XYZ file of C-alpha atoms in Angstrom:
452
model
C 0.173 0.006 0.039
C 1.341 3.249 -1.088
C -0.601 6.401 -0.357
C -0.912 8.759 -2.918
C -1.288 12.093 -0.162
C 1.144 13.660 2.006
C 1.224 13.042 5.509
C -1.482 14.554 8.021
C -1.344 18.352 9.737
C -0.144 19.413 13.505
C -3.655 19.143 14.642
C -4.438 15.788 13.100
C -1.510 14.667 14.966
C -2.521 16.210 18.289
C -6.335 14.987 18.100
C -4.691 11.546 17.399
C -2.602 11.715 20.440
C -4.924 12.883 22.410
C -7.328 10.352 21.673
C -4.768 7.884 22.326
C -3.715 9.389 25.551
C -7.739 9.272 26.691
C -7.814 5.318 25.605
C -4.451 4.773 27.668
C -5.955 6.573 30.969
C -9.271 4.772 30.410
C -8.001 0.670 29.846
C -5.419 1.564 32.755
C -7.874 2.719 35.294
C -10.227 0.016 34.368
C -7.288 -2.596 34.906
C -6.091 -1.174 38.259
C -9.445 -1.280 39.553
C -10.188 -4.905 38.503
C -8.764 -6.539 40.995
C -5.856 -5.827 43.513
C -2.344 -4.834 41.616
C 1.228 -4.130 42.833
C 3.319 -1.382 42.199
C 5.530 -3.205 40.098
C 2.273 -4.533 37.814
C 1.391 -0.754 37.427
C 4.403 0.094 36.757
C 5.169 -2.408 33.926
C 1.719 -1.653 32.263
C 2.489 2.066 32.039
C 5.679 1.694 30.870
C 4.171 -0.199 28.025
C 1.723 2.188 27.143
C 3.481 5.412 27.490
C 6.269 3.386 25.352
C 3.299 3.232 22.794
C 2.248 6.780 22.557
C 5.804 7.827 22.672
C 6.184 5.279 19.231
C 2.902 7.549 17.853
C 4.112 11.016 18.963
C 7.616 10.367 16.935
C 6.024 8.897 14.272
C 3.426 12.120 13.874
C 6.180 14.644 14.938
C 8.475 12.893 12.123
C 6.079 12.578 9.703
C 5.248 16.367 9.383
C 8.753 16.630 7.841
C 7.056 15.029 4.556
C 5.903 17.873 2.591
C 1.890 17.853 1.950
C 2.253 18.740 -1.884
C 5.733 17.124 -2.751
C 8.115 19.222 -5.328
C 7.639 17.900 -8.900
C 11.239 17.582 -9.277
C 14.266 17.533 -7.146
C 18.359 17.639 -8.384
C 19.781 14.193 -8.798
C 23.093 13.303 -8.065
C 23.888 12.782 -12.055
C 23.161 16.095 -12.507
C 19.468 15.872 -14.132
C 16.188 16.416 -12.729
C 14.184 13.334 -10.583
C 10.200 13.648 -11.045
C 8.328 12.842 -8.159
C 7.040 9.208 -8.497
C 4.818 8.162 -5.504
C 4.959 7.899 -1.566
C 6.924 5.183 -0.277
C 6.607 3.759 3.240
C 9.307 3.082 5.315
C 9.852 1.357 8.798
C 12.851 2.303 11.065
C 13.436 0.905 14.506
C 13.729 3.595 17.031
C 14.450 3.824 20.876
C 10.438 3.660 21.168
C 9.791 0.930 18.924
C 9.240 0.735 15.034
C 8.007 3.520 13.200
C 6.506 4.079 9.213
C 7.036 6.906 7.878
C 5.840 8.010 3.980
C 8.072 9.607 2.087
C 8.079 11.297 -1.163
C 10.194 9.074 -3.738
C 11.609 10.888 -6.877
C 12.966 8.763 -10.422
C 15.415 9.901 -12.510
C 14.649 8.868 -16.264
C 18.431 9.637 -17.071
C 20.280 7.230 -14.826
C 17.151 5.376 -13.563
C 18.119 5.671 -9.878
C 15.809 7.237 -7.144
C 16.054 9.062 -4.774
C 14.131 9.770 -1.393
C 15.435 13.898 -0.262
C 13.498 13.083 3.078
C 15.714 9.922 4.132
C 18.698 12.399 3.833
C 17.389 15.060 5.520
C 16.539 12.606 8.926
C 19.172 10.579 8.561
C 17.984 7.269 7.705
C 17.442 4.078 5.795
C 14.345 2.524 5.305
C 14.519 -0.917 6.941
C 17.286 0.084 9.490
C 17.558 1.770 12.676
C 17.805 5.357 13.772
C 20.735 7.010 14.791
C 19.571 7.135 18.537
C 19.286 3.436 18.867
C 21.828 2.814 16.945
C 24.160 4.642 19.425
C 22.514 2.348 22.475
C 23.070 -0.784 20.466
C 26.677 -0.190 20.050
C 26.914 1.440 23.592
C 25.845 -1.589 24.948
C 27.399 -3.845 22.671
C 30.777 -2.814 23.767
C 30.113 -2.349 27.566
C 28.026 -5.475 28.356
C 30.079 -8.730 28.374
C 28.312 -10.373 25.110
C 26.127 -9.189 22.484
C 23.116 -11.259 23.724
C 23.587 -9.379 27.406
C 23.515 -6.383 25.733
C 20.419 -7.032 23.581
C 18.785 -8.282 27.078
C 19.643 -4.920 28.780
C 18.101 -3.083 26.100
C 14.887 -5.002 26.175
C 14.788 -4.541 29.969
C 15.795 -0.517 29.635
C 13.666 0.454 26.818
C 11.267 -2.367 25.989
C 12.568 -2.602 22.525
C 13.561 -6.004 21.747
C 16.176 -6.487 19.395
C 18.340 -9.806 18.278
C 22.115 -10.004 19.394
C 23.478 -9.988 15.605
C 21.818 -6.183 15.102
C 24.167 -5.411 18.402
C 26.771 -7.026 17.025
C 26.632 -5.332 13.404
C 25.843 -1.748 15.405
C 29.080 -2.070 17.185
C 31.254 -3.317 14.787
C 30.274 -0.801 12.267
C 31.156 1.997 14.882
C 34.425 0.074 15.467
C 35.087 0.007 11.517
C 34.305 3.993 11.350
C 36.822 4.968 14.748
C 39.451 2.558 13.097
C 38.984 4.381 9.712
C 39.298 7.644 11.672
C 42.715 6.521 13.670
C 44.158 5.090 10.131
C 43.331 8.625 8.488
C 45.005 10.301 11.421
C 48.142 7.936 11.135
C 48.249 8.584 7.540
C 47.995 12.416 7.690
C 50.466 12.444 10.778
C 52.955 10.617 9.024
C 52.765 12.988 6.173
C 53.609 16.393 8.413
C 50.049 16.786 9.564
C 50.865 16.941 13.300
C 47.754 16.869 15.719
C 46.944 20.196 17.049
C 48.224 19.756 21.006
C 46.090 20.336 24.164
C 45.420 24.235 25.205
C 47.094 23.064 28.650
C 50.230 20.300 27.632
C 50.735 18.283 30.741
C 54.072 18.679 32.707
C 54.349 15.090 32.807
C 53.162 12.261 30.746
C 52.840 8.948 31.056
C 53.168 6.348 28.024
C 52.253 2.431 29.156
C 51.635 -0.628 26.762
C 51.074 -4.187 26.986
C 49.328 -6.952 25.321
C 46.493 -9.521 25.836
C 45.911 -12.769 23.854
C 42.412 -13.283 22.438
C 40.588 -16.460 21.142
C 39.919 -15.913 17.371
C 38.735 -18.110 14.493
C 42.676 -17.917 13.659
C 44.199 -19.023 16.994
C 45.381 -17.003 19.702
C 45.861 -13.456 18.664
C 47.714 -10.465 20.674
C 45.774 -7.270 21.012
C 48.371 -4.434 21.811
C 46.976 -1.840 24.201
C 48.441 1.484 25.250
C 47.781 4.109 27.781
C 48.424 7.661 27.441
C 48.107 9.329 31.210
C 48.945 11.771 33.836
C 49.256 11.214 37.461
C 48.214 13.217 40.564
C 49.690 12.810 44.299
C 46.974 12.110 46.844
C 48.125 11.417 50.911
C 47.804 8.479 52.335
C 45.573 8.285 55.538
C 48.127 6.434 57.400
C 50.921 8.440 55.801
C 50.019 12.370 55.267
C 53.651 12.949 54.230
C 54.079 10.305 51.925
C 51.798 10.772 49.328
C 50.815 7.726 46.642
C 50.748 8.747 42.745
C 47.225 7.792 41.289
C 46.945 7.697 37.676
C 44.117 9.933 35.848
C 42.802 11.253 32.651
C 43.719 7.775 31.229
C 43.249 7.210 27.358
C 43.759 3.999 25.361
C 44.135 2.733 21.834
C 44.019 -0.617 20.711
C 44.695 -2.919 17.596
C 45.471 -6.333 17.093
C 48.483 -5.376 14.499
C 51.969 -5.548 14.525
C 54.460 -3.494 16.535
C 55.326 -0.880 13.952
C 51.447 -0.484 13.227
C 50.372 -0.179 17.108
C 53.415 2.215 17.602
C 52.088 4.979 15.177
C 48.578 4.597 16.453
C 50.210 5.034 19.873
C 52.290 8.008 18.797
C 49.554 9.959 17.474
C 47.592 9.148 20.696
C 50.279 10.666 22.997
C 50.600 13.434 20.181
C 46.672 14.615 20.720
C 47.594 14.488 24.486
C 50.571 16.765 24.115
C 53.697 14.726 24.050
C 55.420 16.843 22.172
C 54.820 20.021 24.879
C 55.133 17.881 27.764
C 58.594 18.720 29.668
C 59.002 15.245 30.908
C 57.827 11.758 29.324
C 58.133 8.594 31.147
C 57.363 4.986 29.313
C 56.540 2.462 31.271
C 56.107 -1.593 30.822
C 57.347 -4.803 31.402
C 60.270 -6.542 29.794
C 58.885 -7.326 26.583
C 61.361 -6.675 23.562
C 58.384 -5.262 21.300
C 57.713 -2.962 24.234
C 61.003 -1.302 24.246
C 61.804 -1.165 20.596
C 58.523 0.539 20.329
C 59.460 3.276 22.646
C 63.138 3.836 21.393
C 61.255 4.620 18.146
C 58.649 6.548 18.985
C 59.483 8.300 22.179
C 63.481 8.293 22.200
C 63.899 11.056 24.638
C 61.049 9.226 27.331
C 62.451 8.154 31.033
C 62.301 4.334 30.551
C 61.008 2.637 33.611
C 60.554 -1.061 33.690
C 57.707 -1.956 35.842
C 58.733 -3.008 39.761
C 55.900 -5.497 40.189
C 57.122 -7.524 37.066
C 60.849 -7.683 38.007
C 59.962 -8.757 41.750
C 58.289 -11.801 40.367
C 61.188 -12.749 38.658
C 63.146 -12.640 41.864
C 60.637 -14.579 43.928
C 60.462 -17.358 40.724
C 63.953 -17.414 41.297
C 64.119 -17.873 45.190
C 61.160 -20.427 44.810
C 63.189 -22.479 42.194
C 66.772 -22.480 44.631
C 64.686 -22.714 47.864
C 61.428 -24.514 47.214
C 58.121 -23.080 47.302
C 57.152 -21.457 50.652
C 60.123 -22.157 52.317
C 61.868 -19.520 54.652
C 64.754 -19.737 52.811
C 62.750 -18.536 49.833
C 61.153 -16.017 51.364
C 64.163 -14.289 53.349
C 66.485 -14.714 50.144
C 63.486 -12.910 47.965
C 62.970 -10.092 50.388
C 66.793 -9.441 50.504
C 67.395 -9.066 46.841
C 63.971 -7.203 46.479
C 65.384 -5.159 49.261
C 68.882 -4.621 47.044
C 66.556 -3.884 43.862
C 64.620 -1.281 45.858
C 67.463 0.589 46.478
C 69.172 0.383 43.013
C 71.803 -1.837 44.106
C 71.715 -4.380 40.785
C 75.270 -5.767 41.107
C 73.868 -7.257 44.413
C 70.967 -8.668 42.456
C 72.890 -9.933 39.693
C 75.569 -11.372 42.196
C 73.081 -13.210 44.421
C 71.681 -14.736 41.035
C 74.712 -15.748 39.528
C 75.828 -17.660 42.613
C 72.659 -19.804 42.354
C 72.555 -19.832 38.557
C 72.474 -23.787 39.205
C 68.969 -23.045 40.179
C 67.492 -23.570 37.010
C 65.569 -21.901 34.451
C 63.851 -19.259 36.498
C 66.938 -18.270 38.201
C 68.482 -17.899 34.367
C 65.325 -16.032 33.563
C 66.071 -13.489 36.332
C 69.541 -12.966 35.163
C 68.509 -12.607 31.836
C 65.861 -10.047 32.679
C 67.456 -8.050 35.204
C 70.525 -7.810 32.772
C 68.498 -6.603 29.849
C 66.502 -3.738 32.007
C 69.183 -2.565 34.462
C 69.148 0.957 32.798
C 65.469 0.509 33.606
C 65.441 0.010 37.382
C 66.860 2.976 38.539
C 63.975 2.831 41.223
C 65.685 5.423 44.176
C 66.101 7.827 41.145
C 62.436 7.238 39.942
C 60.971 7.693 43.625
C 63.179 10.747 44.343
C 62.218 12.545 41.085
C 57.939 11.549 41.713
C 57.836 8.884 39.176
C 55.432 6.026 39.017
C 57.283 2.606 38.968
C 54.627 0.246 38.561
C 52.398 -0.708 35.282
C 49.298 -0.879 37.064
C 47.077 1.097 35.057
C 47.813 -0.592 31.562
C 47.558 -4.332 33.282
C 44.463 -2.774 34.680
C 43.509 -1.596 31.262
C 44.274 -5.241 29.425
C 41.737 -6.502 31.906
C 38.671 -4.059 32.065
C 39.347 -2.573 28.619
C 40.189 -5.482 26.356
C 39.480 -8.645 28.831
C 36.293 -8.216 30.558
C 34.475 -7.846 27.184
C 36.363 -9.838 24.598
C 37.796 -12.832 26.888
C 34.840 -14.332 28.092
C 34.267 -18.237 28.600
C 33.000 -19.837 25.243
C 33.997 -16.791 23.163
C 35.757 -16.715 19.630
C 36.228 -13.991 17.723
C 37.192 -12.816 14.068
C 40.126 -10.919 14.082
C 38.146 -8.046 12.577
C 35.460 -8.131 14.763
C 37.434 -8.553 17.879
C 39.519 -5.229 16.917
C 36.253 -3.234 16.315
C 34.849 -3.929 19.603
C 37.938 -3.240 21.013
C 38.238 0.016 19.473
C 34.781 1.345 20.422
C 35.999 0.285 24.078
C 39.012 2.379 23.878
C 36.889 5.196 22.762
C 34.307 4.741 25.486
C 36.810 4.305 28.500
C 39.099 7.096 27.099
C 35.774 9.630 27.588
C 35.696 9.833 24.151
C 32.144 8.767 23.441
C 30.403 11.778 22.124
C 33.522 12.330 19.699
C 33.117 8.659 18.564
C 29.325 9.627 17.585
C 30.353 12.237 15.253
C 32.569 9.910 13.479
C 29.647 7.567 12.272
C 29.433 7.859 8.539
C 26.007 8.732 7.573
C 23.750 5.873 5.711
C 23.050 5.866 2.235
C 21.132 3.480 0.229
C 20.784 3.628 -4.008
C 17.070 3.060 -5.635
C 17.648 1.667 -8.718
C 14.824 0.799 -11.263
C 14.623 -0.044 -14.875
C 11.127 1.884 -14.937
C 9.692 4.616 -12.428
C-alpha cells in the first residue's frame, strides 16, 4: 500500500495522540480497579502504554517533515532532474520502537536511480535503525559482557526487543568507523600534518603499553593496548607525608596489529595528549622486547622504567626455584633481593642470582631479565623524582578495557570483529564517546529501478 497524499497536519497529530492518551488512561483505570495490583504490575503496564504513546508521538512529529505537496522535481546526483513518482513507506527501528513513515520518492529517467530527499534529511535508511537506537546498540554492545546480554539489557531499559546480531552489527560498524578515523589520523600525521596540541599540555605525561591474547577463529592473537595518562599525588590516610601517585585522565588505543603499526597509532594518541609539549615523558612497561623497541623508536627521549612488580616476580620465581615454594629460606632470599632492587643495587641482585645459577630456568630467566633491563631499574632515582614505577594502569586496562569484554568463556572472535569492539571500548573508556558519535558515517541507499 502506497498512499498518494501527504502526511497529516499537526492538528491531526494532536487529535490522534489526545485520543490515544484518553484510551490509555481509561484502559489503565479499568485494569487497576478490576483487582488488587502491585506497584510493579502498574509500573510495567504504564511503561508499555507510555512507550506505545511515545512511538505514536515520534511517528506523528517526524511525519510532519514530509511536505504535504511534494515538489514536482528534485536535483539528481547525476546532474539531471528526478521527478516525483509516488509516496513510499519505510519502517525504522527507534528507541521508542518501530515507526512507519511516508516519504515522497523521486525517479530519474536519465540514470534510472531513485532518491528520497527526506531520508537524507532525517539520516535514515528504510528497514534500518535510528541514530539514537544505533548508539544504544553500540554502547551496550561494547559495555556488556556479550551481544546477547546487551540485547537483554536494552529490552529491560527501553522495552525494545532486538536480536544479538543487530547489536553486533551496530557495535562493529562503529568500531570500523573509529578504526578508519584512527588510520586517517596516522596517515595524515606521517605526511606531516601533526595533531593540534591540547590547550594546556601536561607537565608530565606517561605512556604505557602491553598486550593481551584473544581467542579468534585464526588462533590466539595479541591485542596490543596502549595508555596515555597523567598522575596526581594523593596523601595516604596513615602517612600524610608520603603521598601516593594515582593515574588520571587515561586514554587508550588498541589494535590487533604488528608493533610498527601499533606504535604509530600510540604515538598519534600521545601527540593528541601533548607529548611533544610535555617537559617530561615517562614510558612504563614490562620487559617485552617489542615494547622497548617501540618506545625507543617513537619516544626516544622518554624516561624508561620497567615495571617494579614484574621485576619482583622474577626474583620470587628464582627464590622458589632455589629453595622451594613456601620455605623460609625462599622468603628471606627474595626479601633480601627485593631490598637490593629497591635501593638500586643491581650489582648485588645479579651477584646473588649468579651465585645460584644452578637453580635452573627460573634463575636464568631472572638473570636475563635484570641484565636486559638494568638501565630501566634505577628505582631510587625514579622515586626521588616522583615517578610511578608500576605499570598497574596498563595491567588493569588489559583486563577492564579488553579482557572483560573480549575474553569471556566460550568466545571465539573474527579478528576484525575483535579489533572493532576493542576500539569502541578504548574510545568509551577514554571519555571520547560523544566524539565517536560524530565519526559515524551517514547511511545511504541507492534506489535503482528500470522503470518509474
